[in-house]
XYZ file of C-alpha atoms in Angstrom:
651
model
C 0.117 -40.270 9.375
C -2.520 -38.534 11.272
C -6.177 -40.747 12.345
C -8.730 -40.710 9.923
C -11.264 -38.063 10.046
C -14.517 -38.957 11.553
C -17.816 -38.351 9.286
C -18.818 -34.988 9.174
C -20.877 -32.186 7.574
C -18.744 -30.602 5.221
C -18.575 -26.782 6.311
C -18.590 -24.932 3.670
C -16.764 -21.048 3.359
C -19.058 -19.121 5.112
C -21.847 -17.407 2.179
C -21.615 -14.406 2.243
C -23.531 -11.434 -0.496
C -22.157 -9.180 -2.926
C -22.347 -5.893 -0.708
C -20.852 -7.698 2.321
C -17.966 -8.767 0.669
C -17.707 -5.385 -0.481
C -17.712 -3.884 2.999
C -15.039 -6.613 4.202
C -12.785 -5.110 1.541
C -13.308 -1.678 2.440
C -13.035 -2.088 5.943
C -9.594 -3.494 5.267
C -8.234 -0.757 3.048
C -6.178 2.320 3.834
C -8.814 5.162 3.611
C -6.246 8.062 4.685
C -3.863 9.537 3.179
C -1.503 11.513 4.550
C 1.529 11.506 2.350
C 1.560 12.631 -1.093
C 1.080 10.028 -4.119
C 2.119 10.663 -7.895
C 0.147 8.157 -9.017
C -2.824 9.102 -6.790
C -2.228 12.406 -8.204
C -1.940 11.382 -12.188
C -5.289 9.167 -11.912
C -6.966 13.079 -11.048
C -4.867 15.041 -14.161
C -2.362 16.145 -11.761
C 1.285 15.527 -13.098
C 2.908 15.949 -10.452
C 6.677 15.734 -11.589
C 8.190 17.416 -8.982
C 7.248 14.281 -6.632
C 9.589 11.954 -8.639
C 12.317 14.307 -10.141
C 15.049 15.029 -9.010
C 14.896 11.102 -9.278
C 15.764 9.989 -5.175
C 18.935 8.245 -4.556
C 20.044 5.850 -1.732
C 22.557 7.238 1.167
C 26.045 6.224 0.341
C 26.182 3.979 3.367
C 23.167 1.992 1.795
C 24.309 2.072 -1.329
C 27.965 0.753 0.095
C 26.341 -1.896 2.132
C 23.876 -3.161 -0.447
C 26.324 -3.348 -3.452
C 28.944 -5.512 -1.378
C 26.158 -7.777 -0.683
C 25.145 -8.130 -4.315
C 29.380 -8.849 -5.061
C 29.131 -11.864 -2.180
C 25.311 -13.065 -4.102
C 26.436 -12.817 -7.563
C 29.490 -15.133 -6.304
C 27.227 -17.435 -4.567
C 24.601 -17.716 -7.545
C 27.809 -18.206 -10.435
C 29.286 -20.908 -8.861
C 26.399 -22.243 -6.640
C 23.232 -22.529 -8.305
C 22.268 -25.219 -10.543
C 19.466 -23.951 -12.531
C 18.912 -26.606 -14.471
C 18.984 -29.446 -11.800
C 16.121 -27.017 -9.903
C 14.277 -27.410 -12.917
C 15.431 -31.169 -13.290
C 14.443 -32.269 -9.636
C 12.145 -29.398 -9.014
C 13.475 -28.780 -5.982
C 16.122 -26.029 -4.545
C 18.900 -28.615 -3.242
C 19.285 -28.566 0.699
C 23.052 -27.550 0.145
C 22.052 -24.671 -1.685
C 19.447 -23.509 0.811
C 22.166 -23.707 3.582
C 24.274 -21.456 1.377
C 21.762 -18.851 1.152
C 20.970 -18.769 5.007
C 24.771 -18.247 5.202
C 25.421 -16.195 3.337
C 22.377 -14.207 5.205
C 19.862 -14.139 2.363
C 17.113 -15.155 4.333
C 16.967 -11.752 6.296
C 18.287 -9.034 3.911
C 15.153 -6.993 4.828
C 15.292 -7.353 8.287
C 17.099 -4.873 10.680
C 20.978 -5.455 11.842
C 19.490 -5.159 15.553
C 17.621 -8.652 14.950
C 20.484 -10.044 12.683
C 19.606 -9.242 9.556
C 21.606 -7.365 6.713
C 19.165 -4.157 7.038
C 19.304 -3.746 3.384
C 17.435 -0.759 1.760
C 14.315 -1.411 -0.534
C 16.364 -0.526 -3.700
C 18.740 -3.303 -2.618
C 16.710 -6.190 -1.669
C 14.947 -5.918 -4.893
C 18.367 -5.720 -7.038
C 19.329 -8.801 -5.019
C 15.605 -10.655 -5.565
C 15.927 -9.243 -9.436
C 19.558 -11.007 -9.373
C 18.705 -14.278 -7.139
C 15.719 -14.439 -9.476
C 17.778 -14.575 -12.882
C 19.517 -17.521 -11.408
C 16.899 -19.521 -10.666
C 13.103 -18.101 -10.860
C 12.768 -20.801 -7.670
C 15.561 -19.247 -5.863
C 13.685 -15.667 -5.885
C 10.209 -16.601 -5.278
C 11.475 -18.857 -1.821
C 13.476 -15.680 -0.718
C 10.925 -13.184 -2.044
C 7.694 -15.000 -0.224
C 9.969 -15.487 3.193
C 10.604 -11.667 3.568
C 8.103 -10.134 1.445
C 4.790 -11.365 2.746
C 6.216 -14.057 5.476
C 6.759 -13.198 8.798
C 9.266 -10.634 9.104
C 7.467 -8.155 7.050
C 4.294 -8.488 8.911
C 6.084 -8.276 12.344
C 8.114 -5.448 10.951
C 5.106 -3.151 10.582
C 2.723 -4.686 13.312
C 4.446 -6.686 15.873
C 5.272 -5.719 19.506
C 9.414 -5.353 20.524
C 8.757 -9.197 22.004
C 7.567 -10.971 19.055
C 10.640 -8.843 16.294
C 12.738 -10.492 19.684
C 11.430 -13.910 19.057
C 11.011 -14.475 15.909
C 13.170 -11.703 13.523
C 16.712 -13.750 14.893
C 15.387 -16.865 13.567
C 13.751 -15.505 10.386
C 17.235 -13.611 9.887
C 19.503 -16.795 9.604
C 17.588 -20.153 10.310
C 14.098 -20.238 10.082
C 12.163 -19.716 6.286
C 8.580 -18.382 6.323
C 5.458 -18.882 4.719
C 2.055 -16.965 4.124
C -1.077 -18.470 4.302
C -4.011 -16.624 3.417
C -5.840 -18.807 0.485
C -8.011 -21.716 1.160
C -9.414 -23.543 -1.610
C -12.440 -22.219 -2.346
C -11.576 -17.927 -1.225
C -9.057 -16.856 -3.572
C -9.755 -12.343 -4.054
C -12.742 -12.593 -1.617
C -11.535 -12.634 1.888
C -15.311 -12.218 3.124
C -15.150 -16.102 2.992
C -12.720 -17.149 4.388
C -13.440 -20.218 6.629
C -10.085 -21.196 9.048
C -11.095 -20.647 12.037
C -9.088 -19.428 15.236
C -11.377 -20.045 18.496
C -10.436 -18.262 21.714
C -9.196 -20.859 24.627
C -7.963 -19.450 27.661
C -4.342 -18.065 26.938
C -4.528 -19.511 23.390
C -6.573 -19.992 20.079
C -7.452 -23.018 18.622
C -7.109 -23.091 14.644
C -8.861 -25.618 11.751
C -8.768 -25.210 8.785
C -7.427 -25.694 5.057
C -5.391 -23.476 3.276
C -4.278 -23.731 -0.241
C -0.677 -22.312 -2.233
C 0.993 -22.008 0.289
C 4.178 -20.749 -0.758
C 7.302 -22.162 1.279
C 4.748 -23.488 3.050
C 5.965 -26.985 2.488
C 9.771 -26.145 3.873
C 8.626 -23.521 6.463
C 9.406 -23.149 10.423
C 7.059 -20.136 11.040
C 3.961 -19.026 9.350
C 2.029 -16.430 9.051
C -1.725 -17.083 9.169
C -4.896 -15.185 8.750
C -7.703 -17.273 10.562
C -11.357 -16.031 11.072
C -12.154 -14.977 14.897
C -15.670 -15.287 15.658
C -16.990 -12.911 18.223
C -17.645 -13.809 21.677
C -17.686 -11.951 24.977
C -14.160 -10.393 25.580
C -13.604 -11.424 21.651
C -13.774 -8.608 18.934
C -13.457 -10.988 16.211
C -13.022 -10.962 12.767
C -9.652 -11.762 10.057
C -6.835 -12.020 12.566
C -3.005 -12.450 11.764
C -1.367 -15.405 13.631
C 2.370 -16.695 14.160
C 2.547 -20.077 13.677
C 5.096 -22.823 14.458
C 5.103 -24.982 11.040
C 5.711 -28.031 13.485
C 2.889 -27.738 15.821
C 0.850 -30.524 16.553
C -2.096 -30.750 14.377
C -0.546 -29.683 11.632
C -0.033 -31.501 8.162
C 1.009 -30.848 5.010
C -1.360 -32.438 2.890
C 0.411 -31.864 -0.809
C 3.280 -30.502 -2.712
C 1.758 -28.670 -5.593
C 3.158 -28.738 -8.798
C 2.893 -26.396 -11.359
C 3.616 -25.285 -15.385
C 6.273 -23.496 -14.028
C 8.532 -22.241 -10.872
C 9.196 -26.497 -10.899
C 11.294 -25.928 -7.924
C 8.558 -23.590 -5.573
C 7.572 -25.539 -2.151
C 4.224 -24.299 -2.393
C 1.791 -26.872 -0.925
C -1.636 -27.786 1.077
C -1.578 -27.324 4.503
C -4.403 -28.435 6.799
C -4.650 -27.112 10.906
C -6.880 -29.234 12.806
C -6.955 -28.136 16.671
C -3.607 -26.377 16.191
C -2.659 -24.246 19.541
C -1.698 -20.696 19.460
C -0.662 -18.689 21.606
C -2.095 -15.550 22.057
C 1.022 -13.640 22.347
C 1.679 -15.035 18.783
C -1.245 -13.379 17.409
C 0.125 -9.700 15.459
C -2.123 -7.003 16.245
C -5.534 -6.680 17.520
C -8.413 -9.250 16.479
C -9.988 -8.121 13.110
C -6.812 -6.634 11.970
C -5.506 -9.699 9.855
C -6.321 -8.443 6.384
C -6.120 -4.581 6.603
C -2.144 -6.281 7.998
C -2.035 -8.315 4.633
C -3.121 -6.035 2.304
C -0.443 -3.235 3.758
C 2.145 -5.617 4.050
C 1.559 -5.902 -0.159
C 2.380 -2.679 -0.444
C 5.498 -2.646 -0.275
C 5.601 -6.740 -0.850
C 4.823 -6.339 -4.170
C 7.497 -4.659 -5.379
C 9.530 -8.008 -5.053
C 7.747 -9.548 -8.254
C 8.252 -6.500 -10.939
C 12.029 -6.748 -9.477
C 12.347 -10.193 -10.823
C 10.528 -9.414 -13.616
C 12.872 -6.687 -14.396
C 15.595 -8.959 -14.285
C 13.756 -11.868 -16.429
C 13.733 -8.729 -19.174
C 17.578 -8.076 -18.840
C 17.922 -11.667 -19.149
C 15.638 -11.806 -22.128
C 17.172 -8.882 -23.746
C 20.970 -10.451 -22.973
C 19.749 -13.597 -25.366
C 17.927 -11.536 -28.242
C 21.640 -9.694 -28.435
C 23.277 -12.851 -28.981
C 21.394 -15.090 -30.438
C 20.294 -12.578 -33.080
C 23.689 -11.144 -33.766
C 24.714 -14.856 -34.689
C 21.842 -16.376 -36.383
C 21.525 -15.434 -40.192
C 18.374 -15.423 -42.345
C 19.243 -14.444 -46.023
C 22.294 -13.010 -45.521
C 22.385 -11.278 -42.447
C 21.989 -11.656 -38.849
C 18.001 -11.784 -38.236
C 18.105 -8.897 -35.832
C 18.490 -6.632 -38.863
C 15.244 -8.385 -40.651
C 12.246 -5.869 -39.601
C 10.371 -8.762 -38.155
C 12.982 -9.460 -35.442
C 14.242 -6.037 -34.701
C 10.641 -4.833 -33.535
C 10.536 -7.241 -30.620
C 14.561 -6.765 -29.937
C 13.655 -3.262 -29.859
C 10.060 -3.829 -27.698
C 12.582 -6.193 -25.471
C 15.370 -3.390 -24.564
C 12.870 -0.169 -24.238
C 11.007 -2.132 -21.584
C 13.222 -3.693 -20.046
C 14.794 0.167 -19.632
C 11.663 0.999 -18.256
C 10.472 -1.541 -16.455
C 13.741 -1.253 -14.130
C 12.874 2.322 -14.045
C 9.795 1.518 -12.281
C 10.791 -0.490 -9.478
C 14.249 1.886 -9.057
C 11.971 4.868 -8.637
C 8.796 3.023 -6.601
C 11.625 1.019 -4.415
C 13.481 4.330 -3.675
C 10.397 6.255 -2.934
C 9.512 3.167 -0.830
C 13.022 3.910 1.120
C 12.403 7.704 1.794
C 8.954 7.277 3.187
C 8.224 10.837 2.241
C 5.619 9.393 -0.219
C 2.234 6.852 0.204
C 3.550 4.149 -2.787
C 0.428 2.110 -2.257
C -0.676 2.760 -5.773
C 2.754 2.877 -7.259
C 3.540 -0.717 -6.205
C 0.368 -2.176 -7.305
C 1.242 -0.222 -11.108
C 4.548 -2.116 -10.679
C 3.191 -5.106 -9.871
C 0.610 -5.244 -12.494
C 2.938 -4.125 -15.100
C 6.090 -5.801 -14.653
C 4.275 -9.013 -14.661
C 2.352 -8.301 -18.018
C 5.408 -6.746 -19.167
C 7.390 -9.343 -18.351
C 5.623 -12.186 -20.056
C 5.768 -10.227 -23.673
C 9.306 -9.436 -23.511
C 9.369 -13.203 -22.452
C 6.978 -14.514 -25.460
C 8.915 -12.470 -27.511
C 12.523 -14.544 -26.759
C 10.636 -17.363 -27.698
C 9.352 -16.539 -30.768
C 12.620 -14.897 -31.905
C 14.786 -18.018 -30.662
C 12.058 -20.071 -33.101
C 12.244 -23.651 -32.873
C 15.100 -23.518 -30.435
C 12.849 -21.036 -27.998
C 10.014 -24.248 -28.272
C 12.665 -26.286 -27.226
C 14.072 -27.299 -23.542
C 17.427 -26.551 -22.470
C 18.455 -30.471 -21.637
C 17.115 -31.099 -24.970
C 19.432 -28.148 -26.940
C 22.137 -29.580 -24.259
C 21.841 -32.866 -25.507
C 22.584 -32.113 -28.607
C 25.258 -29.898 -28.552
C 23.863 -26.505 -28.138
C 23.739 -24.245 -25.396
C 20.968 -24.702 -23.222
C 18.851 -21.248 -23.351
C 15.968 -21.700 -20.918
C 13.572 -19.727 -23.197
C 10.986 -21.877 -22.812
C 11.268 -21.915 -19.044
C 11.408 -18.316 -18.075
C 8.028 -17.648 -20.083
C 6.311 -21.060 -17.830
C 8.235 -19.175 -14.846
C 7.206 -15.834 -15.039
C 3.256 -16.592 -15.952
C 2.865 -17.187 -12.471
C 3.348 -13.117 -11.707
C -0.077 -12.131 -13.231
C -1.650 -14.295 -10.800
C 1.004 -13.722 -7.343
C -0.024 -11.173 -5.099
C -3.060 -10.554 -6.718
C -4.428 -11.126 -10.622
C -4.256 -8.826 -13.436
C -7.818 -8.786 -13.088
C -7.536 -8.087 -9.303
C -4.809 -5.066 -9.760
C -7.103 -3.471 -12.055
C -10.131 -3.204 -9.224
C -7.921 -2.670 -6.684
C -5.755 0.199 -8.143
C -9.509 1.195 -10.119
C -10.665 1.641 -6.605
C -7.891 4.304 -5.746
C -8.106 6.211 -8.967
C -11.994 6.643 -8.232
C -11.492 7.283 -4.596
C -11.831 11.338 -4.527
C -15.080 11.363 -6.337
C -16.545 8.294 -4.032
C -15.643 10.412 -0.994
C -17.570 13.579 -2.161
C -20.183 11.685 -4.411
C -20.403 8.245 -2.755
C -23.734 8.689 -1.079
C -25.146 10.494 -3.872
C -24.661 7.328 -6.357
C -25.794 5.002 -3.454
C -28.940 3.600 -4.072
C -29.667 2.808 0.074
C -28.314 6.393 0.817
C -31.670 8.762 2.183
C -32.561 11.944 -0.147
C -31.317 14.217 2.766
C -27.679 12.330 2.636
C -27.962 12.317 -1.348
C -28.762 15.903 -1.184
C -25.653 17.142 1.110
C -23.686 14.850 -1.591
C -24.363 16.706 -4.140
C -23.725 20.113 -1.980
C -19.952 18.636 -1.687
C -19.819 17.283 -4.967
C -20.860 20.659 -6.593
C -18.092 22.289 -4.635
C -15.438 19.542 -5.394
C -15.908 19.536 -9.261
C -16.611 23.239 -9.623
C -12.766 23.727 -8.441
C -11.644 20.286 -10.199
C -12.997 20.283 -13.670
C -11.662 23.768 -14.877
C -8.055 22.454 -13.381
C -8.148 19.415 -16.450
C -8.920 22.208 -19.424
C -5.338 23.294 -19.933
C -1.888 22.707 -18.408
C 1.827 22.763 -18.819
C 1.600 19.993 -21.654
C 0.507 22.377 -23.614
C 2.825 24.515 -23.714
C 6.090 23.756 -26.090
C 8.927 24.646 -23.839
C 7.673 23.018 -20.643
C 9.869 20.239 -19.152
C 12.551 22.029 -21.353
C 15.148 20.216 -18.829
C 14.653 17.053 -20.439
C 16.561 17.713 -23.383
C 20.312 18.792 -22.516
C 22.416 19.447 -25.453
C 24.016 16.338 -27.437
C 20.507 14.283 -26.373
C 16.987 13.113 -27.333
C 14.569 15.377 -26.564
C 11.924 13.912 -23.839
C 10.302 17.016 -22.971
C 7.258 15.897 -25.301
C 6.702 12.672 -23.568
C 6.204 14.578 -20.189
C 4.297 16.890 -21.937
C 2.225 14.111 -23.513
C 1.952 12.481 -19.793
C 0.475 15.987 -18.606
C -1.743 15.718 -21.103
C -3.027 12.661 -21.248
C -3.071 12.833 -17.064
C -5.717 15.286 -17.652
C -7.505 13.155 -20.218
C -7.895 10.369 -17.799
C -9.054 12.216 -14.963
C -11.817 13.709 -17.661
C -12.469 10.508 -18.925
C -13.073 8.673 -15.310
C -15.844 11.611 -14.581
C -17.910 11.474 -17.635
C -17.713 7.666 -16.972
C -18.454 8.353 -13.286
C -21.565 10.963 -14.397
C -22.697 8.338 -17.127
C -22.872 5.585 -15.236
C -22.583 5.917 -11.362
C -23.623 3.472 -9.123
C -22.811 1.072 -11.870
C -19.526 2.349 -12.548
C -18.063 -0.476 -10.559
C -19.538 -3.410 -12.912
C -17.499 -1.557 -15.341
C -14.732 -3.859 -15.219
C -13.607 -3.552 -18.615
C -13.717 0.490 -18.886
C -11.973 0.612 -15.565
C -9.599 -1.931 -16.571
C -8.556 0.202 -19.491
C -8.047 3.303 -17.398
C -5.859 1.486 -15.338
C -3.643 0.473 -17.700
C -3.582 3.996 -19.410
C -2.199 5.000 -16.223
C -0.067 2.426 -15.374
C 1.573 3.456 -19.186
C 1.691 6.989 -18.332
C 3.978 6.352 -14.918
C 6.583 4.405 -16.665
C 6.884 6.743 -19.217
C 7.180 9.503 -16.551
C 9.981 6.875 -14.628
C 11.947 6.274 -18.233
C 12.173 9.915 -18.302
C 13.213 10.771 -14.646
C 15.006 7.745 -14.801
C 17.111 9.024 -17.994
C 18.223 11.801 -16.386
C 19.839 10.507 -13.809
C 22.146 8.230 -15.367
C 22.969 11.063 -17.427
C 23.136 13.905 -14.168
C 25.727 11.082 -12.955
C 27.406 10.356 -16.277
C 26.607 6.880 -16.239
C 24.955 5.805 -20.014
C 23.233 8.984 -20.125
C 22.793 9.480 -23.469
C 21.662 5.902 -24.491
C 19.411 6.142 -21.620
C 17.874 9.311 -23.231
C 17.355 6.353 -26.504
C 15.799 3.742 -24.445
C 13.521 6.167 -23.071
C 12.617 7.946 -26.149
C 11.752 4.394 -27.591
C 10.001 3.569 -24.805
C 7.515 6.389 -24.636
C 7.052 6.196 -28.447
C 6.232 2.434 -27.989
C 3.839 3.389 -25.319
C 2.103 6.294 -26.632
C 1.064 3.837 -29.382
C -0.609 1.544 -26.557
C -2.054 4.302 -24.682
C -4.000 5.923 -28.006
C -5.271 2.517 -28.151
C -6.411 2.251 -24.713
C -7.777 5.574 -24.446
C -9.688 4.587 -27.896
C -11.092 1.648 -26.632
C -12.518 3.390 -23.455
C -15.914 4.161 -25.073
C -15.104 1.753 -28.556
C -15.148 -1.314 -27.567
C -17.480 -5.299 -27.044
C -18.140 -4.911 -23.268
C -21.430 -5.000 -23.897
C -22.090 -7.689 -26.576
C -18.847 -9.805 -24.216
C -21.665 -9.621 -21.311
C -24.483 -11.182 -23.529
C -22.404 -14.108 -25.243
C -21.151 -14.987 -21.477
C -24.633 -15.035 -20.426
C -25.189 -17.051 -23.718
C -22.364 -19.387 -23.102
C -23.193 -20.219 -18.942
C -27.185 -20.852 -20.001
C -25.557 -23.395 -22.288
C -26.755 -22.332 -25.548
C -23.484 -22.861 -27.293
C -22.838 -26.089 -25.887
C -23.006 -28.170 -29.956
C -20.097 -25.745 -30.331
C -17.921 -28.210 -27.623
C -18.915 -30.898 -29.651
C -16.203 -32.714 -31.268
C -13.805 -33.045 -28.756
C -12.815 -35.179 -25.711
C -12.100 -33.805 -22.644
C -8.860 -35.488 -20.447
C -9.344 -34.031 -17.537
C -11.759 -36.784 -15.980
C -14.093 -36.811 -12.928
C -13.337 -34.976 -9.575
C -14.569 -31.512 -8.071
C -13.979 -28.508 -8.780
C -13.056 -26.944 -5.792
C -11.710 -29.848 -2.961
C -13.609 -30.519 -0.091
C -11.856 -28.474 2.949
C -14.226 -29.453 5.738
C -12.341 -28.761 8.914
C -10.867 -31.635 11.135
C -7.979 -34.636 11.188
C -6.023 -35.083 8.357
C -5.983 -38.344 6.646
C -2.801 -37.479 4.527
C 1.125 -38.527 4.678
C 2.153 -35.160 6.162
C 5.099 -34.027 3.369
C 6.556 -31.337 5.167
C 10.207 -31.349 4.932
C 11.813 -28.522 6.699
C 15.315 -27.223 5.123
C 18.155 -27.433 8.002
């Protein structure tokens, strides 16, 4: 156990306003773009089909490679992996950790040069989607080591020496961690408050960071400290490689959680921990514009296990259903049950749709997927929980119950119950729900902020508001007649989509076209009607995200559809599942697209102010409240830890 920490200020995160955590963001983000998008394009009523169909395919060699990998996993996982002792001792055993760094899990992203298994996109995220169905655990350790742990990171922005160092050991050995929240900066990287202080060769780090994901069984880490300026010093967000067993660090807590019972996500406190500089990846101030594109891609690894939780859930509706009877028949024929068996296999179609097409395009590199894998992200993990909620309530009483429990009494032990606790954790991962929808808001808004930004910006001079709306005027003068009329509109368009002996899915493109073109219409009079408030428009922009998000997986059940039917694999129940799909979503986009300008944004706003001035506190009356005394947020004043450091590093 480390000293005690002497008395001390607390430092709080650093305070920072609205508009400068604004221009943190922005600094961070990916302005340019130099590769074509289809979502980019859909959020401005371009349906841009030819971008995703032909749907891309992996190289044989890949496709060779990464299905005799998934052979040797699925082996491991069958006869391996004890789900329900995870769950039971909420912890991945050590023998079963050593399997997977045999078996050369740990680096299927990373290149053969450094040791790894140089497995395609498409691949990893079958093998996270399969890891994932064994044990939820299993995929979020493997997911968080390659996806946003230190091969990733040093894969886009390291120098030759550091993928030399550290890629070998990440490869077979060494599991990795990513530590960017601190207990009081979750979405708002403006404040963060570690702090990594220039000293000769080296930096000197203190701070506190919170959920840290492997971060209790990690060897290297990836940290994003604040530099502060100095002489010779840039400064700013920097991204650091850090040796988990460097002195002055401790693990202050394993965190436990409602569900993922066997995540080593923890606290993990750095008081005058020395780095060296040659550990640091990329220049100073380059830490979160490294994070946030290492998501890009990193995000697909969530949707891909959500994906699989849907097969999974879709795999127990069929049986269970097909077995239990309800007045004379099996329930799945009882109207009730059959909607959300139905709801279960379209999306679960579609959802694998998603990340196939987004992972491939991810491969080629002919497209930016920035957008695309935030869609993914966002909705595989609300997805996900439905189709999840759904088992449940089908499975009844037994769905309620645990699987020791249905064990114990003779049944089999369905972990219903457990995959929906699991798999809540992916609308808050990688960014919230709530998050997604401003991030992916921001992209979808981005072409009228670059030729109407200054003209909507209050602290903008009339000559700069002026040439704004010069370049605006030419902009939407060549833009808005483009969303009038289009190729949905016309009855034989997308006639490939409906081969002989199949559904027809030309209307769904055609409805896709269409509504593209409705969305970009509807962000514009939204962007006219409100403008330099548009962006407190959480709600309305919320909505348009999710319209969109709708409208690419119907376009990816459709490309996907063909495919399998081009190669003769399923294709004409794919052609179902997608035509049940997009008639399922249809439904939910009319909604959303209703609810743009019908809707209790405003009267939401004036009970919240209502409810934080306190003048519905006799409705909390009544009640007692268990959770006791204690702050908020904990205190994470820099310095010596005072805590049993829990690490325990996997060997």
């Amino acid at each position: 156990m480390s000293a005690a920490p002497t008395t001390s200020t607390p430092t709080p995160s650093p305070t920072v306003t609205e508009a400068e955590a604004r221009r943190v963001a922005e600094a961070a983000r990916e302005k340019d773009w130099h590769k074509p998008s289809f979502a980019k394009e859909l959020f401005l009523g371009r349906f841009r089909l030819d971008l995703i169909h032909p749907h891309p395919t992996p190289t044989p060699e890949a496709t060779a490679r990464g299905e005799e990998f998934l052979a040797r996993l699925r082996a491991f996982c069958e006869s391996e992996v004890d789900s329900a002792r995870i769950e039971r001792e909420a912890r991945i055993p050590d023998e079963t950790v050593r399997g997977l760094k045999e078996l050369g899990a740990l680096g299927m992203k990373i290149d053969t040069k450094y040791g790894g298994l140089g497995l395609t996109q498409v691949y990893y995220n079958k093998a996270l989607a399969l890891a994932g169905s064994a044990s939820p655990a299993i995929g979020a350790l493997l997911s968080a080591h390659q996806s946003i742990g230190v091969p990733q990171p040093l894969k886009m922005f390291g120098t030759e020496e550091q993928k030399e160092r550290f890629l070998p050991r990440c490869a077979r050995t060494d599991i990795s961690a990513f530590l960017l929240t601190e207990p009081d900066v979750g979405s708002d990287p403006a404040r963060l408050a570690t702090r990594a202080v220039p000293d000769g060769e080296d930096y000197v780090l203190d701070g506190v960071k919170l959920w840290t994901t492997n971060g209790v069984v990690a060897d290297l880490l990836v940290v994003m400290a604040r530099v502060p300026a100095s002489e010779g010093h840039k400064g700013g967000i920097t991204a650091f490689v850090v040796e988990a067993d460097s002195e002055g660090i401790t693990v202050e807590n394993r965190n436990a959680f409602m569900g993922l019972r066997g995540l080593e996500n923890g606290v993990t406190r750095f008081h005058r921990v020395r780095v060296p500089a040659a550990h640091r990846i990329g220049p100073e101030g380059a830490g979160l514009k490294i994070a946030l594109t290492t998501l890009n891609t990193g995000r697909l690894s969530l949707p891909a296990m959500c994906a699989g939780a849907g097969k999974w859930c879709l795999k127990i509706a069929r049986e269970w259903s097909s077995v239990r009877e309800q007045w004379g028949r099996p329930v799945a024929y009882h109207e009730a049950v059959g909607a959300k068996i139905s709801f279960i296999a379209a999306t679960s179609f579609a959802l694998e749709a998603v990340v196939d097409l987004a992972s491939q395009m991810a491969d080629e590199d002919r497209n930016d997927i920035r957008i695309e894998a935030a869609l993914a992200k966002l909705y595989g993990s609300e997805m996900a929980c439905l189709m999840a909620d759904e088992l449940v309530q089908i499975r009844g009483g037994r769905g309620f119950e645990t699987a020791d429990s249905l064990r114990a009494r003779g049944e089999r032990g369905v972990p219903a119950e457990q995959m929906l606790r699991d798999l809540r954790i992916n609308r808050i991962f990688e960014g919230s729900t709530e998050i997604m929808h401003l991030l992916i808001a921001r992209e979808a808004v981005d072409a009228h902020l670059s030729v109407a930004g200054d003209l909507i910006d209050p602290d903008k001079s009339l000559s700069d508001k002026a040439r704004a709306g010069a370049n605006a005027g030419v902009f939407y003068a060549k833009w808005l007649p483009k969303l009038v009329a289009g190729p949905g509109q016309l009855p034989r368009s997308y006639a490939e989509f409906h081969p002989a002996g199949h559904l027809d899915l030309s209307p769904h493109l055609r409805y896709v076209e269409r509504g593209a073109r409705k969305l970009a219409r509807s962000t514009f009079y939204a962007m006219s009607r409100w403008q330099g408030r548009m962006e407190t428009k959480q709600g309305f922009l919320g909505r348009i995200v999710d319209i969109g998000a709708e409208l690419f997986a119907m376009s990816a059940a459709c490309v996907r559809a063909e495919r399998l039917r081009a190669e003769g694999e399923h294709g004409r129940e794919a052609y179902q599942l997608a035509d049940a799909f997009c008639r399922q979503a249809r439904l939910r986009v009319e909604e959303l697209f209703g609810r743009l300008w019908t809707n209790t944004d405003e009267l939401d706003r004036r009970v919240v102010k209502q409810v934080l001035s306190g003048a519905y506190e006799w409705l909390e009356e009544g009640v007692v409240d268990p959770s006791g005394e204690g702050p908020w947020i904990a205190d994470a004043t820099p310095g010596p830890s005072n805590r049993e450091n829990v690490r325990r590093p996997l060997r």
